[in-house]
Short mmCIF file of N, CA and C in Angstrom, two decimals:
data_model
loop_
_atom_site.label_atom_id
_atom_site.label_comp_id
_atom_site.label_asym_id
_atom_site.label_seq_id
_atom_site.Cartn_x
_atom_site.Cartn_y
_atom_site.Cartn_z
N UNK P 1324 -9.77 0.43 -5.07
CA UNK P 1324 -9.27 0.84 -6.38
C UNK P 1324 -10.20 0.61 -7.57
N UNK P 1325 -10.77 1.56 -8.11
CA UNK P 1325 -12.22 1.32 -8.92
C UNK P 1325 -11.71 0.51 -10.16
N UNK P 1326 -10.76 1.04 -10.86
CA UNK P 1326 -10.85 0.33 -12.45
C UNK P 1326 -9.37 -0.49 -12.01
N UNK P 1327 -9.80 -1.81 -11.77
CA UNK P 1327 -8.72 -2.49 -11.40
C UNK P 1327 -7.67 -2.72 -12.33
N UNK P 1328 -7.94 -3.03 -13.66
CA UNK P 1328 -7.14 -3.47 -14.59
C UNK P 1328 -5.66 -2.88 -14.80
N UNK P 1329 -5.98 -1.57 -14.77
CA UNK P 1329 -4.74 -0.54 -15.15
C UNK P 1329 -3.83 -0.64 -13.88
N UNK P 1330 -4.37 -0.72 -12.78
CA UNK P 1330 -3.55 -0.75 -11.45
C UNK P 1330 -2.89 -2.02 -11.41
N UNK P 1331 -3.54 -3.31 -11.91
CA UNK P 1331 -2.80 -4.52 -11.92
C UNK P 1331 -1.45 -4.34 -12.61
N UNK P 1332 -1.54 -3.70 -13.74
CA UNK P 1332 -0.46 -3.48 -14.62
C UNK P 1332 0.67 -2.49 -14.08
N UNK P 1333 0.13 -1.51 -13.51
CA UNK P 1333 1.11 -0.62 -12.75
C UNK P 1333 1.84 -1.42 -11.72
N UNK P 1334 1.26 -1.67 -11.03
CA UNK P 1334 1.70 -2.40 -9.87
C UNK P 1334 2.82 -3.41 -10.05
N UNK P 1335 2.40 -4.28 -11.17
CA UNK P 1335 3.45 -5.25 -11.71
C UNK P 1335 4.42 -4.61 -12.08
N UNK P 1336 4.59 -3.60 -12.78
CA UNK P 1336 5.73 -2.65 -13.49
C UNK P 1336 6.49 -2.29 -12.18
N UNK P 1337 6.01 -1.63 -11.22
CA UNK P 1337 6.86 -1.32 -10.06
C UNK P 1337 7.27 -2.41 -9.49
N UNK P 1338 6.61 -3.17 -8.84
CA UNK P 1338 7.29 -4.39 -8.34
C UNK P 1338 8.21 -5.18 -9.04
N UNK P 1339 8.07 -5.20 -10.60
CA UNK P 1339 8.96 -6.14 -11.31
C UNK P 1339 10.30 -5.15 -11.53
N UNK P 1340 10.23 -4.09 -11.23
CA UNK P 1340 11.37 -3.17 -11.86
C UNK P 1340 12.41 -2.49 -10.76
N UNK P 1341 11.91 -3.07 -9.46
CA UNK P 1341 12.73 -2.48 -8.47
C UNK P 1341 13.72 -3.09 -8.17
N UNK P 1342 14.71 -2.75 -7.43
CA UNK P 1342 16.14 -3.44 -7.11
C UNK P 1342 15.59 -4.33 -6.07
N UNK P 1343 16.35 -5.49 -6.05
CA UNK P 1343 16.03 -6.63 -4.81
C UNK P 1343 15.90 -6.35 -3.49
N UNK P 1344 16.85 -5.23 -3.14
CA UNK P 1344 16.57 -4.48 -1.70
C UNK P 1344 15.60 -3.20 -1.54
N UNK P 1345 14.92 -2.81 -2.69
CA UNK P 1345 14.41 -1.60 -2.65
C UNK P 1345 12.90 -1.75 -1.96
N UNK P 1346 12.92 -0.57 -1.23
CA UNK P 1346 11.66 -0.49 -0.33
C UNK P 1346 10.59 0.26 -1.34
N UNK P 1347 9.41 -0.24 -1.22
CA UNK P 1347 8.25 0.55 -2.11
C UNK P 1347 7.28 0.86 -1.07
N UNK P 1348 6.70 2.16 -1.20
CA UNK P 1348 5.58 2.73 -0.27
C UNK P 1348 4.53 3.25 -1.17
N UNK P 1349 3.11 2.50 -0.84
CA UNK P 1349 2.04 2.95 -1.47
C UNK P 1349 1.29 3.53 -0.61
N UNK P 1350 0.64 4.77 -0.74
CA UNK P 1350 -0.15 5.43 -0.05
C UNK P 1350 -1.60 5.64 -0.48
N UNK P 1351 -2.56 5.36 0.43
CA UNK P 1351 -3.90 5.29 -0.04
C UNK P 1351 -4.75 6.02 0.87
N UNK P 1352 -6.03 6.45 0.50
CA UNK P 1352 -6.84 7.18 1.37
C UNK P 1352 -7.51 6.15 2.35
N UNK P 1353 -7.95 5.00 1.91
CA UNK P 1353 -9.01 4.07 2.70
C UNK P 1353 -8.23 2.88 2.83
N UNK P 1354 -8.79 1.89 3.93
CA UNK P 1354 -8.31 1.01 4.53
C UNK P 1354 -8.45 -0.14 3.37
N UNK P 1355 -9.57 -0.40 2.64
CA UNK P 1355 -9.98 -1.13 1.84
C UNK P 1355 -9.14 -1.15 0.60
N UNK P 1356 -8.71 0.03 0.01
CA UNK P 1356 -7.75 0.71 -0.85
C UNK P 1356 -6.19 -0.10 -0.48
N UNK P 1357 -5.76 0.22 0.69
CA UNK P 1357 -4.67 -0.41 1.12
C UNK P 1357 -4.38 -1.72 1.04
N UNK P 1358 -5.69 -2.58 1.59
CA UNK P 1358 -5.82 -3.79 1.91
C UNK P 1358 -5.60 -4.49 0.15
N UNK P 1359 -6.14 -3.71 -0.83
CA UNK P 1359 -6.36 -4.26 -2.05
C UNK P 1359 -4.67 -4.19 -2.60
N UNK P 1360 -3.99 -3.03 -2.34
CA UNK P 1360 -2.57 -2.95 -2.64
C UNK P 1360 -1.89 -4.03 -2.09
N UNK P 1361 -2.15 -4.04 -0.81
CA UNK P 1361 -1.30 -5.33 -0.09
C UNK P 1361 -1.61 -6.50 -0.64
N UNK P 1362 -2.82 -6.92 -1.16
CA UNK P 1362 -2.85 -8.18 -1.73
C UNK P 1362 -2.31 -8.43 -3.11
N UNK P 1363 -2.37 -7.28 -3.82
CA UNK P 1363 -1.47 -7.18 -4.85
C UNK P 1363 -0.07 -7.25 -4.88
N UNK P 1364 0.81 -6.89 -3.84
CA UNK P 1364 1.94 -6.77 -3.51
C UNK P 1364 2.23 -8.43 -3.23
N UNK P 1365 1.28 -9.01 -2.64
CA UNK P 1365 1.28 -10.49 -2.06
C UNK P 1365 1.29 -11.41 -3.30
N UNK P 1366 0.26 -11.01 -4.28
CA UNK P 1366 0.33 -11.72 -5.52
C UNK P 1366 1.46 -12.03 -6.36
N UNK P 1367 2.51 -10.66 -6.04
CA UNK P 1367 3.77 -10.48 -6.75
C UNK P 1367 4.95 -11.15 -5.76
N UNK P 1368 4.58 -11.96 -4.95
CA UNK P 1368 5.67 -12.43 -3.94
C UNK P 1368 6.33 -11.45 -2.91
N UNK P 1369 5.58 -10.29 -2.84
CA UNK P 1369 6.22 -9.10 -2.16
C UNK P 1369 5.28 -8.71 -0.86
N UNK P 1370 5.90 -9.67 0.44
CA UNK P 1370 5.01 -9.34 1.47
C UNK P 1370 5.27 -7.79 1.90
N UNK P 1371 4.08 -7.22 2.50
CA UNK P 1371 4.15 -5.84 2.91
C UNK P 1371 3.44 -5.79 4.51
N UNK P 1372 3.55 -4.33 4.82
CA UNK P 1372 2.97 -4.26 6.29
C UNK P 1372 2.12 -3.12 5.95
N UNK P 1373 1.05 -3.07 6.63
CA UNK P 1373 0.21 -1.95 6.65
C UNK P 1373 0.21 -0.93 7.85
N UNK P 1374 0.47 0.29 7.45
CA UNK P 1374 0.64 1.49 8.47
C UNK P 1374 -0.28 2.68 8.44
N UNK P 1375 -1.19 3.05 9.65
CA UNK P 1375 -1.85 4.19 9.51
C UNK P 1375 -0.79 5.35 10.09
N UNK P 1376 -1.21 6.33 9.30
CA UNK P 1376 -0.64 7.54 9.77
C UNK P 1376 -1.34 7.94 10.81
N UNK P 1377 -0.38 8.54 11.80
CA UNK P 1377 -0.57 8.96 13.56
C UNK P 1377 -1.37 10.00 13.17
N UNK P 1378 -1.66 10.79 12.34
CA UNK P 1378 -2.71 12.05 12.21
C UNK P 1378 -3.83 11.65 12.27
N UNK P 1379 -4.15 10.52 11.86
CA UNK P 1379 -5.59 10.04 12.01
C UNK P 1379 -6.14 8.88 13.40
N UNK P 1380 -5.18 8.79 13.83
CA UNK P 1380 -5.46 7.76 15.25
C UNK P 1380 -6.50 8.22 15.85
N UNK P 1381 -7.60 7.38 16.32
CA UNK P 1381 -8.47 7.75 16.82
C UNK P 1381 -9.89 7.96 16.07
N UNK P 1382 -9.71 8.36 14.66
CA UNK P 1382 -10.61 8.30 13.73
C UNK P 1382 -11.41 7.16 13.19
N UNK P 1383 -12.43 7.15 13.13
CA UNK P 1383 -13.13 5.98 12.62
C UNK P 1383 -12.71 5.29 11.41
N UNK P 1384 -12.28 4.07 11.13
CA UNK P 1384 -12.10 3.55 10.02
C UNK P 1384 -12.95 3.97 8.56
N UNK P 1385 -14.18 4.64 8.90
CA UNK P 1385 -15.02 4.90 7.85
C UNK P 1385 -14.97 6.21 7.39
N UNK P 1386 -14.13 7.00 8.15
CA UNK P 1386 -14.12 8.34 8.00
C UNK P 1386 -13.66 8.81 6.52
N UNK P 1387 -14.17 9.84 5.91
CA UNK P 1387 -13.93 10.07 4.41
C UNK P 1387 -12.75 11.13 4.41
N UNK P 1388 -12.54 11.17 3.33
CA UNK P 1388 -11.34 12.04 2.91
C UNK P 1388 -10.24 12.20 4.04
N UNK P 1389 -9.69 11.03 4.18
CA UNK P 1389 -8.49 10.84 4.90
C UNK P 1389 -7.38 10.70 4.09
N UNK P 1390 -6.70 11.94 3.32
CA UNK P 1390 -5.90 11.65 2.67
C UNK P 1390 -4.58 10.75 2.75
N UNK P 1391 -4.12 10.10 2.36
CA UNK P 1391 -2.83 9.22 2.44
C UNK P 1391 -2.92 9.02 3.86
N UNK P 1392 -3.84 8.23 4.36
CA UNK P 1392 -3.96 7.90 5.80
C UNK P 1392 -3.36 6.40 5.93
N UNK P 1393 -3.31 5.95 4.97
CA UNK P 1393 -2.58 4.53 4.93
C UNK P 1393 -1.47 4.17 4.22
N UNK P 1394 -0.47 3.74 4.58
CA UNK P 1394 0.81 3.19 3.96
C UNK P 1394 0.85 1.93 3.86
N UNK P 1395 1.35 1.30 2.47
CA UNK P 1395 1.55 -0.06 2.30
C UNK P 1395 3.00 -0.35 1.94
N UNK P 1396 3.87 -0.62 3.07
CA UNK P 1396 5.25 -0.56 2.91
C UNK P 1396 5.59 -2.00 2.54
N UNK P 1397 6.42 -2.33 1.53
CA UNK P 1397 7.03 -3.63 0.70
C UNK P 1397 8.25 -3.57 1.03
N UNK P 1398 9.05 -4.27 1.39
CA UNK P 1398 10.65 -4.37 1.31
C UNK P 1398 10.86 -6.13 1.07
N UNK P 1399 11.53 -6.12 -0.17
CA UNK P 1399 11.71 -7.59 -0.64
C UNK P 1399 12.85 -8.34 0.60
N UNK P 1400 13.81 -7.70 0.86
CA UNK P 1400 14.81 -8.56 1.53
C UNK P 1400 14.94 -7.98 3.11
N UNK P 1401 14.85 -6.64 3.16
CA UNK P 1401 15.45 -5.86 4.37
C UNK P 1401 14.21 -5.79 5.31
N UNK P 1402 14.47 -6.08 6.97
CA UNK P 1402 13.20 -5.70 7.58
C UNK P 1402 13.00 -4.39 7.79
N UNK P 1403 11.84 -4.04 8.17
CA UNK P 1403 11.41 -2.43 8.11
C UNK P 1403 12.17 -2.02 9.77
N UNK P 1404 12.63 -0.65 9.53
CA UNK P 1404 13.35 -0.24 10.73
C UNK P 1404 12.64 0.85 11.20
#
């Protein structure tokens, strides 16, 4: 996430305004972006799971233009099903 300051504010607003049992899903192109989002969730006390789209299974992690390849799934209270 290139310009990090605005994203920190956006993420804080999203994470702080959700219902206690709400699930949030953030989609990114690249794994380094997904890991950054996952870290921001963790900074707000919101553990998350990183999932890869099956469409890109077998593609190198360094592949370019992988639209919405990664999903950061965060749920405060309920386990993922």
